[in-house]
Amino acid sequence: MPALPAHLDRDVALARDRANPLRDRRDLFLLPEGTVYLDGNSLGALPRAVPERLQETVTAEWGRDLISSWNTADWINLPRRVGARIGGILGVSGEDVWVSDSTSVSLFKTMVAACRLRPGRRAIVLERATFPTDGYIAASVARMLDLELRWCDSADPVAAIDEDAALVSLTHVDFRTGEMLDLPGVTRAAHDAGALVLWDLCHSTGAVPVDLVGPGVDFAVGCTYKYLNGGPGSPAFMYVAPRLQADLDQPLSGWMGHARPFDMELGYEPVAGVGRLASGTPPVLALSALEAALGVFEGVDPAELRAASLSLTDYFIELVDVRLGGALEVVTPREHARRGSQVSLRHPDAYGIVQALLARRVVGDFRTPDVARFGFAPLYVTHADVYDAVDHLVAVMAEEEFRRPEYATRNVVT
Ligand SMILES: Cc1ncc(COP(=O)(O)O)c(C=O)c1O
């Protein structure tokens, strides 16, 4: 095997970690010793502050103070409070963000609300490579509102946008390839045609800073269990541009979105602002965990976050190129402007490769049909992790460990 170029050495990786201005953030997480965790793009690691906060919420707020905690612990305002924190990470006003439901439900609410703001227009445009739930929800919205579901190609989404488009709904960073779309450019083209835009930021927020205000994005939705580390099934956020909020008519108009829920009136009168996106009682335990988790982002400079992410993915790609010499295809774009915070490698035995790495305590995941995905959460993944992960990958490929019979059957969750 050719010698590794000096600049890719593990010592150089360690030096880069020492020079990272965000290096101390890793201590804010509880990470298992000896594991290289490259799956923060599926489930973020556990921030240290969460167990204590959950303990407090369960034993003191729920156990001792019981129902009075809706007022005394301000449970009722958790969706707004958590929304305000996420607004800080998104670079928008906290008043424009609401957190309450799963990503899928949040997509449903915002897609319907957007289409209702463009009556007379006939199409919802979304890309074929979208995350399945976005497509399934859009199909149902199209059936419900009698609209056309129009698929576009993510290489050129603008080609499918015309005067008939009510909504263009796209994923900013592709879950399979890690490719990042041109958010300002597509938003501009959609607006030029009179359509509204909705961006799914699941694979961006917390790792890839996005400017929503400059390009005038109308809606954004994103999960909080990936790079925001809110825990399994933590609720998603919805962003709505302030200019659209007064006319927002969302389809799940429950009592929590009413202007005066405890007046128990017969007629529905939505509260002003994004609070009208609420439907039912907020998930207090999940929101409490999420609120504590978001503390790890306090004071983080988005430019430093992006620089750390790109440095990690650059290093991973270069090591794979040099040490694996094309045995796995790097699917993720190499240009920074088109890359999120993950690197995807294509190989016919990708499932077995991911399992063999898992046995070596290097955690990535598999996406059908042939992609091994590695996510680089910039607050806790180090260059040394990257070096070690590729070292294990080299061993897995050299010994063909992915061929072991136990990897022939897929788990339910891959
Ligand atoms: C781009 C994208 N959208 C939506 C979802 C999932 O939605 P939900 O939170 O409703 O499961 C995911 C989950 O991985 C995703 O990657």
PDB file of N, CA and C in Angstrom, residues 263-361:
ATOM      1  N   ASP A 263     -61.373  29.581  26.891  1.00  0.00           N
ATOM      2  CA  ASP A 263     -62.738  30.121  26.857  1.00  0.00           C
ATOM      3  C   ASP A 263     -63.693  29.073  26.298  1.00  0.00           C
ATOM      4  N   MET A 264     -63.128  28.013  25.728  1.00  0.00           N
ATOM      5  CA  MET A 264     -63.921  26.866  25.252  1.00  0.00           C
ATOM      6  C   MET A 264     -65.078  27.303  24.346  1.00  0.00           C
ATOM      7  N   GLU A 265     -64.775  28.199  23.419  1.00  0.00           N
ATOM      8  CA  GLU A 265     -65.830  28.693  22.521  1.00  0.00           C
ATOM      9  C   GLU A 265     -66.148  27.675  21.430  1.00  0.00           C
ATOM     10  N   LEU A 266     -67.342  27.779  20.878  1.00  0.00           N
ATOM     11  CA  LEU A 266     -67.750  26.846  19.825  1.00  0.00           C
ATOM     12  C   LEU A 266     -67.026  27.142  18.509  1.00  0.00           C
ATOM     13  N   GLY A 267     -66.868  28.408  18.214  1.00  0.00           N
ATOM     14  CA  GLY A 267     -66.258  28.787  16.935  1.00  0.00           C
ATOM     15  C   GLY A 267     -64.736  28.874  17.049  1.00  0.00           C
ATOM     16  N   TYR A 268     -64.039  28.555  15.927  1.00  0.00           N
ATOM     17  CA  TYR A 268     -62.571  28.594  15.909  1.00  0.00           C
ATOM     18  C   TYR A 268     -62.089  29.969  15.487  1.00  0.00           C
ATOM     19  N   GLU A 269     -61.275  30.571  16.342  1.00  0.00           N
ATOM     20  CA  GLU A 269     -60.659  31.854  15.987  1.00  0.00           C
ATOM     21  C   GLU A 269     -59.163  31.724  16.223  1.00  0.00           C
ATOM     22  N   PRO A 270     -58.365  31.630  15.137  1.00  0.00           N
ATOM     23  CA  PRO A 270     -56.935  31.363  15.339  1.00  0.00           C
ATOM     24  C   PRO A 270     -56.230  32.507  16.049  1.00  0.00           C
ATOM     25  N   VAL A 271     -55.245  32.133  16.863  1.00  0.00           N
ATOM     26  CA  VAL A 271     -54.437  33.138  17.538  1.00  0.00           C
ATOM     27  C   VAL A 271     -53.573  33.835  16.476  1.00  0.00           C
ATOM     28  N   ALA A 272     -53.134  35.046  16.754  1.00  0.00           N
ATOM     29  CA  ALA A 272     -52.243  35.743  15.814  1.00  0.00           C
ATOM     30  C   ALA A 272     -50.880  35.057  15.798  1.00  0.00           C
ATOM     31  N   GLY A 273     -50.211  35.084  14.655  1.00  0.00           N
ATOM     32  CA  GLY A 273     -48.842  34.571  14.567  1.00  0.00           C
ATOM     33  C   GLY A 273     -48.762  33.070  14.358  1.00  0.00           C
ATOM     34  N   VAL A 274     -47.527  32.526  14.516  1.00  0.00           N
ATOM     35  CA  VAL A 274     -47.314  31.102  14.207  1.00  0.00           C
ATOM     36  C   VAL A 274     -47.985  30.174  15.211  1.00  0.00           C
ATOM     37  N   GLY A 275     -48.426  30.695  16.332  1.00  0.00           N
ATOM     38  CA  GLY A 275     -49.111  29.874  17.333  1.00  0.00           C
ATOM     39  C   GLY A 275     -50.335  29.170  16.772  1.00  0.00           C
ATOM     40  N   ARG A 276     -50.881  29.683  15.667  1.00  0.00           N
ATOM     41  CA  ARG A 276     -52.050  29.046  15.056  1.00  0.00           C
ATOM     42  C   ARG A 276     -51.686  27.715  14.383  1.00  0.00           C
ATOM     43  N   LEU A 277     -50.412  27.428  14.323  1.00  0.00           N
ATOM     44  CA  LEU A 277     -50.006  26.119  13.792  1.00  0.00           C
ATOM     45  C   LEU A 277     -50.190  25.009  14.824  1.00  0.00           C
ATOM     46  N   ALA A 278     -50.470  25.387  16.060  1.00  0.00           N
ATOM     47  CA  ALA A 278     -50.703  24.382  17.104  1.00  0.00           C
ATOM     48  C   ALA A 278     -52.017  23.660  16.841  1.00  0.00           C
ATOM     49  N   SER A 279     -52.084  22.411  17.296  1.00  0.00           N
ATOM     50  CA  SER A 279     -53.333  21.661  17.175  1.00  0.00           C
ATOM     51  C   SER A 279     -53.782  21.193  18.550  1.00  0.00           C
ATOM     52  N   GLY A 280     -53.038  20.225  19.115  1.00  0.00           N
ATOM     53  CA  GLY A 280     -53.433  19.686  20.421  1.00  0.00           C
ATOM     54  C   GLY A 280     -52.397  19.976  21.500  1.00  0.00           C
ATOM     55  N   THR A 281     -52.568  19.301  22.619  1.00  0.00           N
ATOM     56  CA  THR A 281     -51.688  19.481  23.784  1.00  0.00           C
ATOM     57  C   THR A 281     -50.223  19.189  23.405  1.00  0.00           C
ATOM     58  N   PRO A 282     -49.304  20.092  23.735  1.00  0.00           N
ATOM     59  CA  PRO A 282     -47.903  19.879  23.322  1.00  0.00           C
ATOM     60  C   PRO A 282     -47.240  18.713  24.067  1.00  0.00           C
ATOM     61  N   PRO A 283     -46.282  18.018  23.415  1.00  0.00           N
ATOM     62  CA  PRO A 283     -45.564  16.905  24.052  1.00  0.00           C
ATOM     63  C   PRO A 283     -44.521  17.432  25.045  1.00  0.00           C
ATOM     64  N   VAL A 284     -44.936  17.593  26.292  1.00  0.00           N
ATOM     65  CA  VAL A 284     -44.117  18.312  27.287  1.00  0.00           C
ATOM     66  C   VAL A 284     -42.781  17.619  27.575  1.00  0.00           C
ATOM     67  N   LEU A 285     -42.792  16.296  27.712  1.00  0.00           N
ATOM     68  CA  LEU A 285     -41.527  15.623  28.040  1.00  0.00           C
ATOM     69  C   LEU A 285     -40.521  15.786  26.895  1.00  0.00           C
ATOM     70  N   ALA A 286     -41.007  15.573  25.676  1.00  0.00           N
ATOM     71  CA  ALA A 286     -40.118  15.682  24.518  1.00  0.00           C
ATOM     72  C   ALA A 286     -39.618  17.118  24.350  1.00  0.00           C
ATOM     73  N   LEU A 287     -40.496  18.084  24.568  1.00  0.00           N
ATOM     74  CA  LEU A 287     -40.086  19.486  24.411  1.00  0.00           C
ATOM     75  C   LEU A 287     -39.098  19.900  25.502  1.00  0.00           C
ATOM     76  N   SER A 288     -39.275  19.351  26.700  1.00  0.00           N
ATOM     77  CA  SER A 288     -38.337  19.679  27.786  1.00  0.00           C
ATOM     78  C   SER A 288     -36.953  19.152  27.457  1.00  0.00           C
ATOM     79  N   ALA A 289     -36.899  17.909  26.963  1.00  0.00           N
ATOM     80  CA  ALA A 289     -35.598  17.328  26.575  1.00  0.00           C
ATOM     81  C   ALA A 289     -34.963  18.174  25.472  1.00  0.00           C
ATOM     82  N   LEU A 290     -35.774  18.549  24.506  1.00  0.00           N
ATOM     83  CA  LEU A 290     -35.267  19.332  23.371  1.00  0.00           C
ATOM     84  C   LEU A 290     -34.760  20.695  23.832  1.00  0.00           C
ATOM     85  N   GLU A 291     -35.510  21.323  24.718  1.00  0.00           N
ATOM     86  CA  GLU A 291     -35.095  22.646  25.200  1.00  0.00           C
ATOM     87  C   GLU A 291     -33.716  22.565  25.861  1.00  0.00           C
ATOM     88  N   ALA A 292     -33.537  21.522  26.684  1.00  0.00           N
ATOM     89  CA  ALA A 292     -32.231  21.369  27.342  1.00  0.00           C
ATOM     90  C   ALA A 292     -31.147  21.052  26.314  1.00  0.00           C
ATOM     91  N   ALA A 293     -31.493  20.220  25.331  1.00  0.00           N
ATOM     92  CA  ALA A 293     -30.503  19.807  24.321  1.00  0.00           C
ATOM     93  C   ALA A 293     -29.976  21.005  23.536  1.00  0.00           C
ATOM     94  N   LEU A 294     -30.852  21.961  23.249  1.00  0.00           N
ATOM     95  CA  LEU A 294     -30.467  23.084  22.381  1.00  0.00           C
ATOM     96  C   LEU A 294     -29.410  23.985  23.018  1.00  0.00           C
ATOM     97  N   GLY A 295     -29.194  23.817  24.327  1.00  0.00           N
ATOM     98  CA  GLY A 295     -28.169  24.603  25.023  1.00  0.00           C
ATOM     99  C   GLY A 295     -26.791  24.441  24.395  1.00  0.00           C
ATOM    100  N   VAL A 296     -26.534  23.302  23.759  1.00  0.00           N
ATOM    101  CA  VAL A 296     -25.190  23.080  23.177  1.00  0.00           C
ATOM    102  C   VAL A 296     -24.885  24.056  22.045  1.00  0.00           C
ATOM    103  N   PHE A 297     -25.927  24.693  21.509  1.00  0.00           N
ATOM    104  CA  PHE A 297     -25.718  25.635  20.401  1.00  0.00           C
ATOM    105  C   PHE A 297     -25.525  27.081  20.877  1.00  0.00           C
ATOM    106  N   GLU A 298     -25.688  27.284  22.183  1.00  0.00           N
ATOM    107  CA  GLU A 298     -25.583  28.655  22.694  1.00  0.00           C
ATOM    108  C   GLU A 298     -24.213  29.260  22.340  1.00  0.00           C
ATOM    109  N   GLY A 299     -24.235  30.395  21.647  1.00  0.00           N
ATOM    110  CA  GLY A 299     -22.981  31.095  21.331  1.00  0.00           C
ATOM    111  C   GLY A 299     -22.195  30.496  20.176  1.00  0.00           C
ATOM    112  N   VAL A 300     -22.750  29.493  19.499  1.00  0.00           N
ATOM    113  CA  VAL A 300     -22.014  28.901  18.368  1.00  0.00           C
ATOM    114  C   VAL A 300     -22.122  29.816  17.149  1.00  0.00           C
ATOM    115  N   ASP A 301     -20.976  30.137  16.565  1.00  0.00           N
ATOM    116  CA  ASP A 301     -20.946  30.962  15.356  1.00  0.00           C
ATOM    117  C   ASP A 301     -21.260  30.053  14.158  1.00  0.00           C
ATOM    118  N   PRO A 302     -22.329  30.359  13.392  1.00  0.00           N
ATOM    119  CA  PRO A 302     -22.696  29.492  12.270  1.00  0.00           C
ATOM    120  C   PRO A 302     -21.560  29.292  11.268  1.00  0.00           C
ATOM    121  N   ALA A 303     -20.726  30.311  11.081  1.00  0.00           N
ATOM    122  CA  ALA A 303     -19.610  30.180  10.122  1.00  0.00           C
ATOM    123  C   ALA A 303     -18.609  29.145  10.643  1.00  0.00           C
ATOM    124  N   GLU A 304     -18.389  29.127  11.950  1.00  0.00           N
ATOM    125  CA  GLU A 304     -17.459  28.131  12.524  1.00  0.00           C
ATOM    126  C   GLU A 304     -18.042  26.726  12.430  1.00  0.00           C
ATOM    127  N   LEU A 305     -19.361  26.635  12.596  1.00  0.00           N
ATOM    128  CA  LEU A 305     -20.039  25.338  12.486  1.00  0.00           C
ATOM    129  C   LEU A 305     -19.847  24.770  11.077  1.00  0.00           C
ATOM    130  N   ARG A 306     -20.077  25.613  10.086  1.00  0.00           N
ATOM    131  CA  ARG A 306     -19.942  25.190   8.692  1.00  0.00           C
ATOM    132  C   ARG A 306     -18.477  24.845   8.368  1.00  0.00           C
ATOM    133  N   ALA A 307     -17.560  25.666   8.866  1.00  0.00           N
ATOM    134  CA  ALA A 307     -16.135  25.405   8.596  1.00  0.00           C
ATOM    135  C   ALA A 307     -15.739  24.047   9.194  1.00  0.00           C
ATOM    136  N   ALA A 308     -16.212  23.755  10.408  1.00  0.00           N
ATOM    137  CA  ALA A 308     -15.868  22.478  11.053  1.00  0.00           C
ATOM    138  C   ALA A 308     -16.451  21.324  10.247  1.00  0.00           C
ATOM    139  N   SER A 309     -17.709  21.476   9.808  1.00  0.00           N
ATOM    140  CA  SER A 309     -18.366  20.416   9.035  1.00  0.00           C
ATOM    141  C   SER A 309     -17.610  20.151   7.730  1.00  0.00           C
ATOM    142  N   LEU A 310     -17.256  21.211   7.017  1.00  0.00           N
ATOM    143  CA  LEU A 310     -16.566  21.026   5.731  1.00  0.00           C
ATOM    144  C   LEU A 310     -15.173  20.434   5.919  1.00  0.00           C
ATOM    145  N   SER A 311     -14.503  20.838   6.986  1.00  0.00           N
ATOM    146  CA  SER A 311     -13.173  20.299   7.240  1.00  0.00           C
ATOM    147  C   SER A 311     -13.264  18.780   7.483  1.00  0.00           C
ATOM    148  N   LEU A 312     -14.288  18.345   8.240  1.00  0.00           N
ATOM    149  CA  LEU A 312     -14.464  16.907   8.524  1.00  0.00           C
ATOM    150  C   LEU A 312     -14.814  16.127   7.254  1.00  0.00           C
ATOM    151  N   THR A 313     -15.746  16.663   6.460  1.00  0.00           N
ATOM    152  CA  THR A 313     -16.157  15.922   5.261  1.00  0.00           C
ATOM    153  C   THR A 313     -15.049  15.940   4.198  1.00  0.00           C
ATOM    154  N   ASP A 314     -14.320  17.053   4.089  1.00  0.00           N
ATOM    155  CA  ASP A 314     -13.157  17.091   3.176  1.00  0.00           C
ATOM    156  C   ASP A 314     -12.163  15.993   3.553  1.00  0.00           C
ATOM    157  N   TYR A 315     -11.868  15.914   4.837  1.00  0.00           N
ATOM    158  CA  TYR A 315     -10.869  14.957   5.328  1.00  0.00           C
ATOM    159  C   TYR A 315     -11.330  13.517   5.060  1.00  0.00           C
ATOM    160  N   PHE A 316     -12.614  13.256   5.331  1.00  0.00           N
ATOM    161  CA  PHE A 316     -13.161  11.909   5.105  1.00  0.00           C
ATOM    162  C   PHE A 316     -13.045  11.538   3.622  1.00  0.00           C
ATOM    163  N   ILE A 317     -13.460  12.467   2.754  1.00  0.00           N
ATOM    164  CA  ILE A 317     -13.437  12.185   1.308  1.00  0.00           C
ATOM    165  C   ILE A 317     -12.001  11.943   0.842  1.00  0.00           C
ATOM    166  N   GLU A 318     -11.074  12.760   1.309  1.00  0.00           N
ATOM    167  CA  GLU A 318      -9.682  12.610   0.859  1.00  0.00           C
ATOM    168  C   GLU A 318      -9.095  11.277   1.334  1.00  0.00           C
ATOM    169  N   LEU A 319      -9.396  10.910   2.593  1.00  0.00           N
ATOM    170  CA  LEU A 319      -8.899   9.623   3.102  1.00  0.00           C
ATOM    171  C   LEU A 319      -9.487   8.452   2.314  1.00  0.00           C
ATOM    172  N   VAL A 320     -10.783   8.530   2.005  1.00  0.00           N
ATOM    173  CA  VAL A 320     -11.425   7.456   1.235  1.00  0.00           C
ATOM    174  C   VAL A 320     -10.781   7.367  -0.155  1.00  0.00           C
ATOM    175  N   ASP A 321     -10.559   8.519  -0.767  1.00  0.00           N
ATOM    176  CA  ASP A 321      -9.920   8.527  -2.096  1.00  0.00           C
ATOM    177  C   ASP A 321      -8.546   7.867  -2.034  1.00  0.00           C
ATOM    178  N   VAL A 322      -7.750   8.314  -1.079  1.00  0.00           N
ATOM    179  CA  VAL A 322      -6.351   7.873  -1.040  1.00  0.00           C
ATOM    180  C   VAL A 322      -6.237   6.432  -0.548  1.00  0.00           C
ATOM    181  N   ARG A 323      -6.999   6.065   0.481  1.00  0.00           N
ATOM    182  CA  ARG A 323      -6.787   4.757   1.105  1.00  0.00           C
ATOM    183  C   ARG A 323      -7.633   3.647   0.483  1.00  0.00           C
ATOM    184  N   LEU A 324      -8.721   4.015  -0.174  1.00  0.00           N
ATOM    185  CA  LEU A 324      -9.579   2.966  -0.736  1.00  0.00           C
ATOM    186  C   LEU A 324      -9.573   2.966  -2.263  1.00  0.00           C
ATOM    187  N   GLY A 325      -8.901   3.939  -2.816  1.00  0.00           N
ATOM    188  CA  GLY A 325      -8.643   3.966  -4.256  1.00  0.00           C
ATOM    189  C   GLY A 325      -9.822   3.596  -5.136  1.00  0.00           C
ATOM    190  N   GLY A 326     -11.001   4.161  -4.855  1.00  0.00           N
ATOM    191  CA  GLY A 326     -12.143   3.948  -5.747  1.00  0.00           C
ATOM    192  C   GLY A 326     -12.937   2.679  -5.458  1.00  0.00           C
ATOM    193  N   ALA A 327     -12.595   1.933  -4.386  1.00  0.00           N
ATOM    194  CA  ALA A 327     -13.358   0.710  -4.062  1.00  0.00           C
ATOM    195  C   ALA A 327     -14.808   1.071  -3.717  1.00  0.00           C
ATOM    196  N   LEU A 328     -14.994   2.259  -3.177  1.00  0.00           N
ATOM    197  CA  LEU A 328     -16.356   2.772  -2.925  1.00  0.00           C
ATOM    198  C   LEU A 328     -16.465   4.114  -3.652  1.00  0.00           C
ATOM    199  N   GLU A 329     -17.628   4.333  -4.275  1.00  0.00           N
ATOM    200  CA  GLU A 329     -17.821   5.589  -5.012  1.00  0.00           C
ATOM    201  C   GLU A 329     -18.316   6.687  -4.061  1.00  0.00           C
ATOM    202  N   VAL A 330     -17.653   7.818  -4.072  1.00  0.00           N
ATOM    203  CA  VAL A 330     -18.125   8.963  -3.274  1.00  0.00           C
ATOM    204  C   VAL A 330     -19.272   9.611  -4.039  1.00  0.00           C
ATOM    205  N   VAL A 331     -20.494   9.494  -3.495  1.00  0.00           N
ATOM    206  CA  VAL A 331     -21.671  10.003  -4.204  1.00  0.00           C
ATOM    207  C   VAL A 331     -21.898  11.486  -3.910  1.00  0.00           C
ATOM    208  N   THR A 332     -21.462  11.909  -2.744  1.00  0.00           N
ATOM    209  CA  THR A 332     -21.706  13.290  -2.296  1.00  0.00           C
ATOM    210  C   THR A 332     -20.858  14.256  -3.122  1.00  0.00           C
ATOM    211  N   PRO A 333     -21.456  15.393  -3.527  1.00  0.00           N
ATOM    212  CA  PRO A 333     -20.670  16.355  -4.314  1.00  0.00           C
ATOM    213  C   PRO A 333     -19.424  16.832  -3.570  1.00  0.00           C
ATOM    214  N   ARG A 334     -18.371  17.032  -4.337  1.00  0.00           N
ATOM    215  CA  ARG A 334     -17.119  17.487  -3.733  1.00  0.00           C
ATOM    216  C   ARG A 334     -17.096  19.007  -3.560  1.00  0.00           C
ATOM    217  N   GLU A 335     -17.874  19.726  -4.376  1.00  0.00           N
ATOM    218  CA  GLU A 335     -17.901  21.199  -4.235  1.00  0.00           C
ATOM    219  C   GLU A 335     -18.579  21.561  -2.923  1.00  0.00           C
ATOM    220  N   HIS A 336     -17.952  22.443  -2.194  1.00  0.00           N
ATOM    221  CA  HIS A 336     -18.521  22.856  -0.904  1.00  0.00           C
ATOM    222  C   HIS A 336     -19.936  23.393  -1.053  1.00  0.00           C
ATOM    223  N   ALA A 337     -20.170  24.185  -2.096  1.00  0.00           N
ATOM    224  CA  ALA A 337     -21.478  24.831  -2.253  1.00  0.00           C
ATOM    225  C   ALA A 337     -22.597  23.834  -2.494  1.00  0.00           C
ATOM    226  N   ARG A 338     -22.253  22.576  -2.803  1.00  0.00           N
ATOM    227  CA  ARG A 338     -23.284  21.572  -3.086  1.00  0.00           C
ATOM    228  C   ARG A 338     -23.263  20.421  -2.085  1.00  0.00           C
ATOM    229  N   ARG A 339     -22.550  20.603  -0.974  1.00  0.00           N
ATOM    230  CA  ARG A 339     -22.404  19.515  -0.010  1.00  0.00           C
ATOM    231  C   ARG A 339     -23.006  19.864   1.350  1.00  0.00           C
ATOM    232  N   GLY A 340     -23.801  18.944   1.902  1.00  0.00           N
ATOM    233  CA  GLY A 340     -24.313  19.117   3.262  1.00  0.00           C
ATOM    234  C   GLY A 340     -23.262  18.674   4.263  1.00  0.00           C
ATOM    235  N   SER A 341     -23.674  17.990   5.335  1.00  0.00           N
ATOM    236  CA  SER A 341     -22.709  17.582   6.361  1.00  0.00           C
ATOM    237  C   SER A 341     -22.598  16.061   6.436  1.00  0.00           C
ATOM    238  N   GLN A 342     -22.899  15.398   5.342  1.00  0.00           N
ATOM    239  CA  GLN A 342     -22.764  13.942   5.326  1.00  0.00           C
ATOM    240  C   GLN A 342     -21.975  13.541   4.081  1.00  0.00           C
ATOM    241  N   VAL A 343     -21.410  12.349   4.130  1.00  0.00           N
ATOM    242  CA  VAL A 343     -20.762  11.790   2.939  1.00  0.00           C
ATOM    243  C   VAL A 343     -21.361  10.407   2.712  1.00  0.00           C
ATOM    244  N   SER A 344     -21.800  10.168   1.486  1.00  0.00           N
ATOM    245  CA  SER A 344     -22.404   8.887   1.127  1.00  0.00           C
ATOM    246  C   SER A 344     -21.474   8.146   0.187  1.00  0.00           C
ATOM    247  N   LEU A 345     -21.317   6.856   0.480  1.00  0.00           N
ATOM    248  CA  LEU A 345     -20.448   6.007  -0.340  1.00  0.00           C
ATOM    249  C   LEU A 345     -21.306   4.913  -0.954  1.00  0.00           C
ATOM    250  N   ARG A 346     -21.121   4.697  -2.260  1.00  0.00           N
ATOM    251  CA  ARG A 346     -21.935   3.682  -2.935  1.00  0.00           C
ATOM    252  C   ARG A 346     -21.119   2.406  -3.144  1.00  0.00           C
ATOM    253  N   HIS A 347     -21.786   1.269  -2.843  1.00  0.00           N
ATOM    254  CA  HIS A 347     -21.144  -0.042  -3.039  1.00  0.00           C
ATOM    255  C   HIS A 347     -22.268  -1.084  -3.035  1.00  0.00           C
ATOM    256  N   PRO A 348     -22.175  -2.112  -3.883  1.00  0.00           N
ATOM    257  CA  PRO A 348     -23.262  -3.119  -3.900  1.00  0.00           C
ATOM    258  C   PRO A 348     -23.453  -3.793  -2.543  1.00  0.00           C
ATOM    259  N   ASP A 349     -22.403  -3.872  -1.713  1.00  0.00           N
ATOM    260  CA  ASP A 349     -22.518  -4.497  -0.388  1.00  0.00           C
ATOM    261  C   ASP A 349     -22.587  -3.456   0.734  1.00  0.00           C
ATOM    262  N   ALA A 350     -23.179  -2.313   0.424  1.00  0.00           N
ATOM    263  CA  ALA A 350     -23.186  -1.218   1.407  1.00  0.00           C
ATOM    264  C   ALA A 350     -23.811  -1.653   2.744  1.00  0.00           C
ATOM    265  N   TYR A 351     -24.869  -2.469   2.697  1.00  0.00           N
ATOM    266  CA  TYR A 351     -25.498  -2.879   3.964  1.00  0.00           C
ATOM    267  C   TYR A 351     -24.503  -3.652   4.834  1.00  0.00           C
ATOM    268  N   GLY A 352     -23.832  -4.628   4.232  1.00  0.00           N
ATOM    269  CA  GLY A 352     -22.855  -5.429   4.974  1.00  0.00           C
ATOM    270  C   GLY A 352     -21.692  -4.580   5.478  1.00  0.00           C
ATOM    271  N   ILE A 353     -21.300  -3.609   4.678  1.00  0.00           N
ATOM    272  CA  ILE A 353     -20.187  -2.726   5.082  1.00  0.00           C
ATOM    273  C   ILE A 353     -20.578  -1.939   6.342  1.00  0.00           C
ATOM    274  N   VAL A 354     -21.807  -1.417   6.343  1.00  0.00           N
ATOM    275  CA  VAL A 354     -22.264  -0.646   7.508  1.00  0.00           C
ATOM    276  C   VAL A 354     -22.337  -1.549   8.749  1.00  0.00           C
ATOM    277  N   GLN A 355     -22.801  -2.791   8.556  1.00  0.00           N
ATOM    278  CA  GLN A 355     -22.898  -3.717   9.692  1.00  0.00           C
ATOM    279  C   GLN A 355     -21.505  -4.103  10.208  1.00  0.00           C
ATOM    280  N   ALA A 356     -20.583  -4.335   9.296  1.00  0.00           N
ATOM    281  CA  ALA A 356     -19.227  -4.713   9.709  1.00  0.00           C
ATOM    282  C   ALA A 356     -18.558  -3.552  10.459  1.00  0.00           C
ATOM    283  N   LEU A 357     -18.842  -2.329  10.024  1.00  0.00           N
ATOM    284  CA  LEU A 357     -18.301  -1.163  10.735  1.00  0.00           C
ATOM    285  C   LEU A 357     -18.916  -1.055  12.129  1.00  0.00           C
ATOM    286  N   LEU A 358     -20.210  -1.349  12.197  1.00  0.00           N
ATOM    287  CA  LEU A 358     -20.917  -1.294  13.484  1.00  0.00           C
ATOM    288  C   LEU A 358     -20.276  -2.263  14.472  1.00  0.00           C
ATOM    289  N   ALA A 359     -19.904  -3.450  13.978  1.00  0.00           N
ATOM    290  CA  ALA A 359     -19.250  -4.448  14.841  1.00  0.00           C
ATOM    291  C   ALA A 359     -17.918  -3.912  15.359  1.00  0.00           C
ATOM    292  N   ARG A 360     -17.363  -2.951  14.622  1.00  0.00           N
ATOM    293  CA  ARG A 360     -16.099  -2.330  15.052  1.00  0.00           C
ATOM    294  C   ARG A 360     -16.360  -1.012  15.781  1.00  0.00           C
ATOM    295  N   ARG A 361     -17.606  -0.781  16.097  1.00  0.00           N
ATOM    296  CA  ARG A 361     -18.054   0.416  16.835  1.00  0.00           C
ATOM    297  C   ARG A 361     -17.821   1.724  16.068  1.00  0.00           C
TER     298      ARG A 361
END
